[in-house]
Short mmCIF file of C-alpha atoms and ligand atoms in Angstrom, two decimals:
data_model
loop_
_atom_site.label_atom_id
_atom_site.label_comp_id
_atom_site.label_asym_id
_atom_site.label_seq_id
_atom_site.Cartn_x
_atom_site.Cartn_y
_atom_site.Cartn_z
CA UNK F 1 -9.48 14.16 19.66
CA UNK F 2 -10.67 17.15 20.91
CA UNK F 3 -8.69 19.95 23.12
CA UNK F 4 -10.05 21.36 26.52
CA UNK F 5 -11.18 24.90 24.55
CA UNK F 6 -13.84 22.52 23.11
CA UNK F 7 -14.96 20.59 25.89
CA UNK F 8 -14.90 20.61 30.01
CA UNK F 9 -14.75 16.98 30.67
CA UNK F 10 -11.85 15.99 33.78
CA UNK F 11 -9.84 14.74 31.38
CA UNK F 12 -9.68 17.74 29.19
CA UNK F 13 -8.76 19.01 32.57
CA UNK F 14 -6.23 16.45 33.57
CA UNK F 15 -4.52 16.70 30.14
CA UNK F 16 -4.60 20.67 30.02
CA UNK F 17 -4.76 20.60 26.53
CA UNK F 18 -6.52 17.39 24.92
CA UNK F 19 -8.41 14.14 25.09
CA UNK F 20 -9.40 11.10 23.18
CA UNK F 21 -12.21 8.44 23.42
CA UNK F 22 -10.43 5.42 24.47
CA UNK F 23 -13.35 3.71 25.98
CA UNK F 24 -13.29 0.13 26.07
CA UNK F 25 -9.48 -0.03 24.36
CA UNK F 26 -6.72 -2.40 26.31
CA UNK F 27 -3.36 -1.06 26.49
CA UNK F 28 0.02 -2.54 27.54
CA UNK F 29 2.53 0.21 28.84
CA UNK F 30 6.25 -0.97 29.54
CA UNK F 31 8.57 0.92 32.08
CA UNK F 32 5.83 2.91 33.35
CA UNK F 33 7.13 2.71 37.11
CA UNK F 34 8.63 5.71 36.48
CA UNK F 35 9.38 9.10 33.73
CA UNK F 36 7.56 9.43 30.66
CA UNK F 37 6.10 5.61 30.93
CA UNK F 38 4.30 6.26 34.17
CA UNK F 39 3.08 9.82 32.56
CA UNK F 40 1.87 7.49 29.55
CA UNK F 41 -0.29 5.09 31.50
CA UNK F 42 -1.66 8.04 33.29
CA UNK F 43 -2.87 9.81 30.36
CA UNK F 44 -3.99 6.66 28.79
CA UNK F 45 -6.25 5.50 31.61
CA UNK F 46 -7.87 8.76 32.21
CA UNK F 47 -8.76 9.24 28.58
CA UNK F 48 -10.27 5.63 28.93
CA UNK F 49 -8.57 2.87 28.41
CA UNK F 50 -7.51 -0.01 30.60
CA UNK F 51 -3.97 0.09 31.04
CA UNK F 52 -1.92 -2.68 31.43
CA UNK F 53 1.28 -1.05 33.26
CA UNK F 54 4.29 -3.18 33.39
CA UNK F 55 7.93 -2.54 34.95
CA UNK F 56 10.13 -4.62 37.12
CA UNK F 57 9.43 -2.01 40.74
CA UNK F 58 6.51 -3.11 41.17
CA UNK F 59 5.56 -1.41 44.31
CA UNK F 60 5.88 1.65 42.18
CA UNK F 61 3.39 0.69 39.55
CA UNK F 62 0.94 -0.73 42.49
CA UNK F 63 1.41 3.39 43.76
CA UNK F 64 0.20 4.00 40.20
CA UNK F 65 -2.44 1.94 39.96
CA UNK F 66 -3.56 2.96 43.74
CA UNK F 67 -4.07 6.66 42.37
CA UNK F 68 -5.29 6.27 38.60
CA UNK F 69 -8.09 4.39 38.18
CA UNK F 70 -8.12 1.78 35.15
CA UNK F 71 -4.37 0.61 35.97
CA UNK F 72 -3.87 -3.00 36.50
CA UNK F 73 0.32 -3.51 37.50
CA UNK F 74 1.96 -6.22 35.85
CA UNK F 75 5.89 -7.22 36.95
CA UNK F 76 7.59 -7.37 33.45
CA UNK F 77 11.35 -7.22 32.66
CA UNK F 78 11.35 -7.05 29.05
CA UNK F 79 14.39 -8.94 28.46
CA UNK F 80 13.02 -11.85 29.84
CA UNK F 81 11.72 -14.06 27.51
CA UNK F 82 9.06 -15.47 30.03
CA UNK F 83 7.95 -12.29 31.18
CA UNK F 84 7.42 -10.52 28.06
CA UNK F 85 5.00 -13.66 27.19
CA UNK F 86 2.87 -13.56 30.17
CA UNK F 87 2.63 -9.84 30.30
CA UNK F 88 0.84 -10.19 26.83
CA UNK F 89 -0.73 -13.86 27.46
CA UNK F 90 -1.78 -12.68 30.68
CA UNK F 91 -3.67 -9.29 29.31
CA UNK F 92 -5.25 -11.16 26.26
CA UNK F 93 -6.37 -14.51 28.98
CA UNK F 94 -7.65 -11.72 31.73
CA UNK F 95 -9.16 -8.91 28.73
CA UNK F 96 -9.60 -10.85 25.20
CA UNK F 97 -7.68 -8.27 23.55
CA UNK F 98 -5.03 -5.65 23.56
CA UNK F 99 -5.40 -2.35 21.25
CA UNK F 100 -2.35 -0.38 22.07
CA UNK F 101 1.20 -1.37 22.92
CA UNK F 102 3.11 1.79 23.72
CA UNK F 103 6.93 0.57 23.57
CA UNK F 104 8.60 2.68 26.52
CA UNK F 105 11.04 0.84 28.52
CA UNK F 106 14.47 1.98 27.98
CA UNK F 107 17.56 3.45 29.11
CA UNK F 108 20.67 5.39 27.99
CA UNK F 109 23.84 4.06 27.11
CA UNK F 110 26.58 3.35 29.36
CA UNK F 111 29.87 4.07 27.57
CA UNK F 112 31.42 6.33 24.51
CA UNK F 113 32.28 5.21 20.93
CA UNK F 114 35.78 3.81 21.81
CA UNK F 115 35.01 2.56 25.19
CA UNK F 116 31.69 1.31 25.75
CA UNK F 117 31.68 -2.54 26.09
CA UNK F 118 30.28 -5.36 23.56
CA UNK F 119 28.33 -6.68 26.78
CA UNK F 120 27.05 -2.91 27.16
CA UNK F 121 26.01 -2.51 23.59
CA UNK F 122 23.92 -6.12 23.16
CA UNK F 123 22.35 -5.27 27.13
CA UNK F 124 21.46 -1.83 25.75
CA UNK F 125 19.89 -3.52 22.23
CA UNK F 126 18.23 -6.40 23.95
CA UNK F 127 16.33 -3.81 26.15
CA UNK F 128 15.65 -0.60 23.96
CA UNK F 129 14.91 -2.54 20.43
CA UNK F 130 15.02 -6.87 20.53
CA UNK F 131 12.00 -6.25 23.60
CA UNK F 132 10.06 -3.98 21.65
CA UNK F 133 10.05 -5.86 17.99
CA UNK F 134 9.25 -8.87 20.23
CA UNK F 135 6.42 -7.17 22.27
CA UNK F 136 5.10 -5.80 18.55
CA UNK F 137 5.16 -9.23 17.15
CA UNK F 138 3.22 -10.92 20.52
CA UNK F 139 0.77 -8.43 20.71
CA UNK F 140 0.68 -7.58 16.71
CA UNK F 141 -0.89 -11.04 16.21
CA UNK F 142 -3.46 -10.63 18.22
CA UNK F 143 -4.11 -6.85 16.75
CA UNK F 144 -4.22 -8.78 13.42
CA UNK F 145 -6.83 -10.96 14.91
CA UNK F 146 -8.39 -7.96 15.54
CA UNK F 147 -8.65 -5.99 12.63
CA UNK F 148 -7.37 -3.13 14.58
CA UNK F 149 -4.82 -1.79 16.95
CA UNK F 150 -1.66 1.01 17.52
CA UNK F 151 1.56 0.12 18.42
CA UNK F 152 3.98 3.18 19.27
CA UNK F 153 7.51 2.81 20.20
CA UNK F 154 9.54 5.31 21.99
CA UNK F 155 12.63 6.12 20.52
CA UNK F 156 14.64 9.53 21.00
CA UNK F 157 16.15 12.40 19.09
CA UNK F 158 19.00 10.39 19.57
CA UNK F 159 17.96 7.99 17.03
CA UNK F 160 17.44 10.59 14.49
CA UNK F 161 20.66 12.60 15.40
CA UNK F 162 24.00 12.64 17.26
CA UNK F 163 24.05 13.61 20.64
CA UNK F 164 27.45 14.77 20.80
CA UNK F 165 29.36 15.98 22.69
CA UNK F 166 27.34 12.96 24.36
CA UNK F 167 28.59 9.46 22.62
CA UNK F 168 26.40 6.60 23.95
CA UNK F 169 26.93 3.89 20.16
CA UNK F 170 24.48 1.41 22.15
CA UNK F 171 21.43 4.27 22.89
CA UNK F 172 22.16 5.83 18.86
CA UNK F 173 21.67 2.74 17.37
CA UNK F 174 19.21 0.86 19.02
CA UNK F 175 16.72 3.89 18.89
CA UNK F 176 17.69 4.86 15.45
CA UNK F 177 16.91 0.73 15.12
CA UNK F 178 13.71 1.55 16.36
CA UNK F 179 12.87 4.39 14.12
CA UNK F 180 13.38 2.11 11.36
CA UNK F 181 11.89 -0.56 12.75
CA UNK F 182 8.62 1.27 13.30
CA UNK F 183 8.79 1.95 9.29
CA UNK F 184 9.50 -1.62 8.73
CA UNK F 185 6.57 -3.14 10.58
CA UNK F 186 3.61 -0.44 9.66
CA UNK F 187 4.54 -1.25 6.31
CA UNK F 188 4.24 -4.59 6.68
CA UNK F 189 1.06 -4.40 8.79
CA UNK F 190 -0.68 -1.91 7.03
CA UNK F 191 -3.28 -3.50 5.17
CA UNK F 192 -3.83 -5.65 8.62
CA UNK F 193 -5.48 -2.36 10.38
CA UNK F 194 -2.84 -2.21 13.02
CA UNK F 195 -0.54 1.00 12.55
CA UNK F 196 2.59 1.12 13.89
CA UNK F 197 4.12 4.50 15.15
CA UNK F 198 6.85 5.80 16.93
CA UNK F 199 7.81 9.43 19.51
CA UNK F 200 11.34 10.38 19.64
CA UNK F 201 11.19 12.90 22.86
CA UNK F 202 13.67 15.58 23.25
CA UNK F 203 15.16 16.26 26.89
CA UNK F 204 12.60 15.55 29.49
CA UNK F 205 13.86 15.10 33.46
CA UNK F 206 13.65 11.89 34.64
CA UNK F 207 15.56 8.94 36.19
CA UNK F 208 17.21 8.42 32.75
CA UNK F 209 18.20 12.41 32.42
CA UNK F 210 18.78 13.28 36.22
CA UNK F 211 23.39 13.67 35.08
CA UNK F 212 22.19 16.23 32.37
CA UNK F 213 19.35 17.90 34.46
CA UNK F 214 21.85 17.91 38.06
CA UNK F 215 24.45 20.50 36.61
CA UNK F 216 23.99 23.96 35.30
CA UNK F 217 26.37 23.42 32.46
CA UNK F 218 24.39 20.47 31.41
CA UNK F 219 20.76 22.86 31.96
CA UNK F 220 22.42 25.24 29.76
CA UNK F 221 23.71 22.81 27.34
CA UNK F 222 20.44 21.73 26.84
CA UNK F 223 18.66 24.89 26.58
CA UNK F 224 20.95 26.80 24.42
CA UNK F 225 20.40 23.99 21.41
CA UNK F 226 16.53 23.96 21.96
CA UNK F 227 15.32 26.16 20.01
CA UNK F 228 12.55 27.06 21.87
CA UNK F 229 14.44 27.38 25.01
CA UNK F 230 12.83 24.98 27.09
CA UNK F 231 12.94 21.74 27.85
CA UNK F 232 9.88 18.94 28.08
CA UNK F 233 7.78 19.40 30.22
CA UNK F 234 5.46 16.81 32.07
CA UNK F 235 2.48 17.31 29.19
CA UNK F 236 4.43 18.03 26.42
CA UNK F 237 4.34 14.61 25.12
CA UNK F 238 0.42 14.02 25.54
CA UNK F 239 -0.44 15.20 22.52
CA UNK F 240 1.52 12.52 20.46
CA UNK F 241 0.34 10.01 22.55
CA UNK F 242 -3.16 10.52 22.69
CA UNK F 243 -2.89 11.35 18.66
CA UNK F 244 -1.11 7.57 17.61
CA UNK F 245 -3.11 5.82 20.30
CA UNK F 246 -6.51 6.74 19.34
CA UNK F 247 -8.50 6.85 15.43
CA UNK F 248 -7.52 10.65 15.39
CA UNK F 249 -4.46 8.89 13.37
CA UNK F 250 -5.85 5.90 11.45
CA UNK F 251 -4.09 7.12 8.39
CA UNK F 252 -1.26 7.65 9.87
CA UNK F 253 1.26 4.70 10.07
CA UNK F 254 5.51 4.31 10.40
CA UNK F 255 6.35 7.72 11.26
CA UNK F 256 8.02 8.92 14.35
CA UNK F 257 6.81 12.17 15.56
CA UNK F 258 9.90 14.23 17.27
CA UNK F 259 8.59 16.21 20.08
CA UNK F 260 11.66 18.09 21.13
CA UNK F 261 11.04 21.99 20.94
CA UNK F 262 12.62 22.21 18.00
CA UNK F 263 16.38 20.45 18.57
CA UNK F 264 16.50 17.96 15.79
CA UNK F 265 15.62 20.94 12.75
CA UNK F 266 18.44 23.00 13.74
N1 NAP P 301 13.68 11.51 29.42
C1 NAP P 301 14.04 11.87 28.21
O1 NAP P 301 14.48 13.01 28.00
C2 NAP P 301 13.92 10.91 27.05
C3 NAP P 301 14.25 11.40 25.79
C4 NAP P 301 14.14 10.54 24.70
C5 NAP P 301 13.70 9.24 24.87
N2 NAP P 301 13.41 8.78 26.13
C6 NAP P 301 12.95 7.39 26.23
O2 NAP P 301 11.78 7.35 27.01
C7 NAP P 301 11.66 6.07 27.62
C8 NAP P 301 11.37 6.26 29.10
O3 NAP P 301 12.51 6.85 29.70
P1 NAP P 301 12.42 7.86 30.92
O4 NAP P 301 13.17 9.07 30.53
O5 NAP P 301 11.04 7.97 31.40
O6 NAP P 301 13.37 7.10 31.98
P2 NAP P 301 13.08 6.40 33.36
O7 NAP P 301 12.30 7.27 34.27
O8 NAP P 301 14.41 5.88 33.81
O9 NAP P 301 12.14 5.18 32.97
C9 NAP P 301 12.62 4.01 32.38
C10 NAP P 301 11.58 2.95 32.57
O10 NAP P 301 12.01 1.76 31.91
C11 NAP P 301 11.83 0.67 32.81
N3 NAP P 301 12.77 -0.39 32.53
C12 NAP P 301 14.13 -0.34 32.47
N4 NAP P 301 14.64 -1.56 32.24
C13 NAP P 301 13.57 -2.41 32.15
C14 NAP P 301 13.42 -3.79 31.92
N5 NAP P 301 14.49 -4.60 31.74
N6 NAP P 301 12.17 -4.32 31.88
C15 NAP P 301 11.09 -3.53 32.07
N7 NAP P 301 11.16 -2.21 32.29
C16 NAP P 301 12.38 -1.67 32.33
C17 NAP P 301 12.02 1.25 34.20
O11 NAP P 301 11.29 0.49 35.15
P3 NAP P 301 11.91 -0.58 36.19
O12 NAP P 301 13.28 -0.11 36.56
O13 NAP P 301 10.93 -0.54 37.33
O14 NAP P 301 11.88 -1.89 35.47
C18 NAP P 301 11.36 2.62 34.04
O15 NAP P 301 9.99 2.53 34.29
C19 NAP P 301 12.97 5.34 27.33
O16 NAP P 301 12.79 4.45 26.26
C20 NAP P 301 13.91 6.47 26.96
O17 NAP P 301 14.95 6.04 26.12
C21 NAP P 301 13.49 9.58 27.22
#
């Protein structure tokens, strides 16, 4: 990995700060029609790599792919049995392999502690951990076949700490889930050559965080408890990626790297 101080290529440019080689490397991203995901396939494809970038709105990741080259769109809702199957069947029938899975898809939870609903809380765990462990497994075989390959799975400070005076039980668990889950799965892969990583982001405006980002007392709840007084902005989060996705990390396996200007080590 290199940063754009070191070299002029377009995408040290595109990245403002760094780049990897990911020449030749297949990736699958999930929920990148939108936020962070679509930033991830971006980032991935112009350091390289053939992205794979799935999502229900298709249209959206056609936009994508119409913009970035190296982005194939794939219609995926990862709660779908059927879907998740031939997004990873399809990629290993149409490439041969797959070398990164980044884990993405998600959303926030829906109710607090004493009111969200069972059906909430297994929608919100089928979605933001049962589709990644499934993706990992699908495409971690074929890694394995491989000798070689990075999974990374999006979680969220929120799996590492409260987010009161937020209470969302189905989001805190199933990303904590995933934290652990990451551990779980790089230790058990990591004589295989596939490492298994995850990013918890701090506050970053999307789709998911337009309640928080619409209202000035949410803007200033969020900045007063970052530490650095900011909150993500669109690149912030290339760094991690382009660090667990490429060799600049092959000794690096089951950690989660919290990119949150500081929140979670107040
Ligand atoms: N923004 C933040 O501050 C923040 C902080 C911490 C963690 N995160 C995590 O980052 C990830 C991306 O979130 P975001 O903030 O970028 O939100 P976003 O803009 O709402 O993106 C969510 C993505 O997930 C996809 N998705 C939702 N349900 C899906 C399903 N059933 N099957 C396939 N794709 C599905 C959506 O695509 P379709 O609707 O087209 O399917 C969309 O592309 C999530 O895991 C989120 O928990 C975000």
């Amino acid at each position: 990995m290199t940063t754009s101080s070191d070299q002029n290529t377009p995408s040290a440019q595109a990245t403002g700060a760094l780049s990897a080689d990911l020449t030749g490397r297949v990736a699958i991203v999930t929920g990148a029609s939108s936020g962070l995901g679509a930033r991830f396939a971006e980032i991935l494809a112009e350091n390289g790599a053939l992205v794979i970038a799935s999502a229900r709105r298709v249209e959206r990741l056609q936009a994508l792919a119409d913009r970035v080259p190296g982005i194939e769109p794939v219609a995926c809702d990862v709660t779908n049995p059927d879907d998740r199957r031939a997004l990873v069947d399809g990629t290993l029938a149409r490439h041969g392999r797959v070398d990164i899975l980044v884990n993405n898809a998600g959303r926030g939870g829906t109710g607090t502690a004493l009111e969200e609903t069972l059906e909430s809380f297994e929608n919100d765990l089928a979605l933001n951990l049962t589709a990644p462990f499934v993706l990992a497994q699908l495409c971690g075989r074929a890694m394995v076949e491989q000798g070689a390959g990075s999974i990374i799975n999006v979680a969220s400070i929120l799996g590492l700490v409260s987010g009161s005076p937020l209470s969302q039980p189905s989001y805190a668990a199933s990303k904590g889930g995933l934290v652990n889950l990451t551990r779980e799965l790089a230790v058990s892969l990591a004589r295989t050559g596939v490492r298994v990583n995850g990013i918890a982001p701090g506050w970053f405006p999307t789709e998911a965080t337009e309640g928080v980002f619409a209202t000035e007392r949410g803007r200033d709840w969020m900045i007063r408890n970052i530490p650095m007084r900011r909150t993500g902005e669109e690149d912030d989060l290339d760094g991690a990626l382009l660090l667990l996705a490429s060799d600049a990390s092959r000794y690096i396996t089951g950690q989660t790297l919290v990119v949150d200007g500081g929140w979670t080590s107040r």
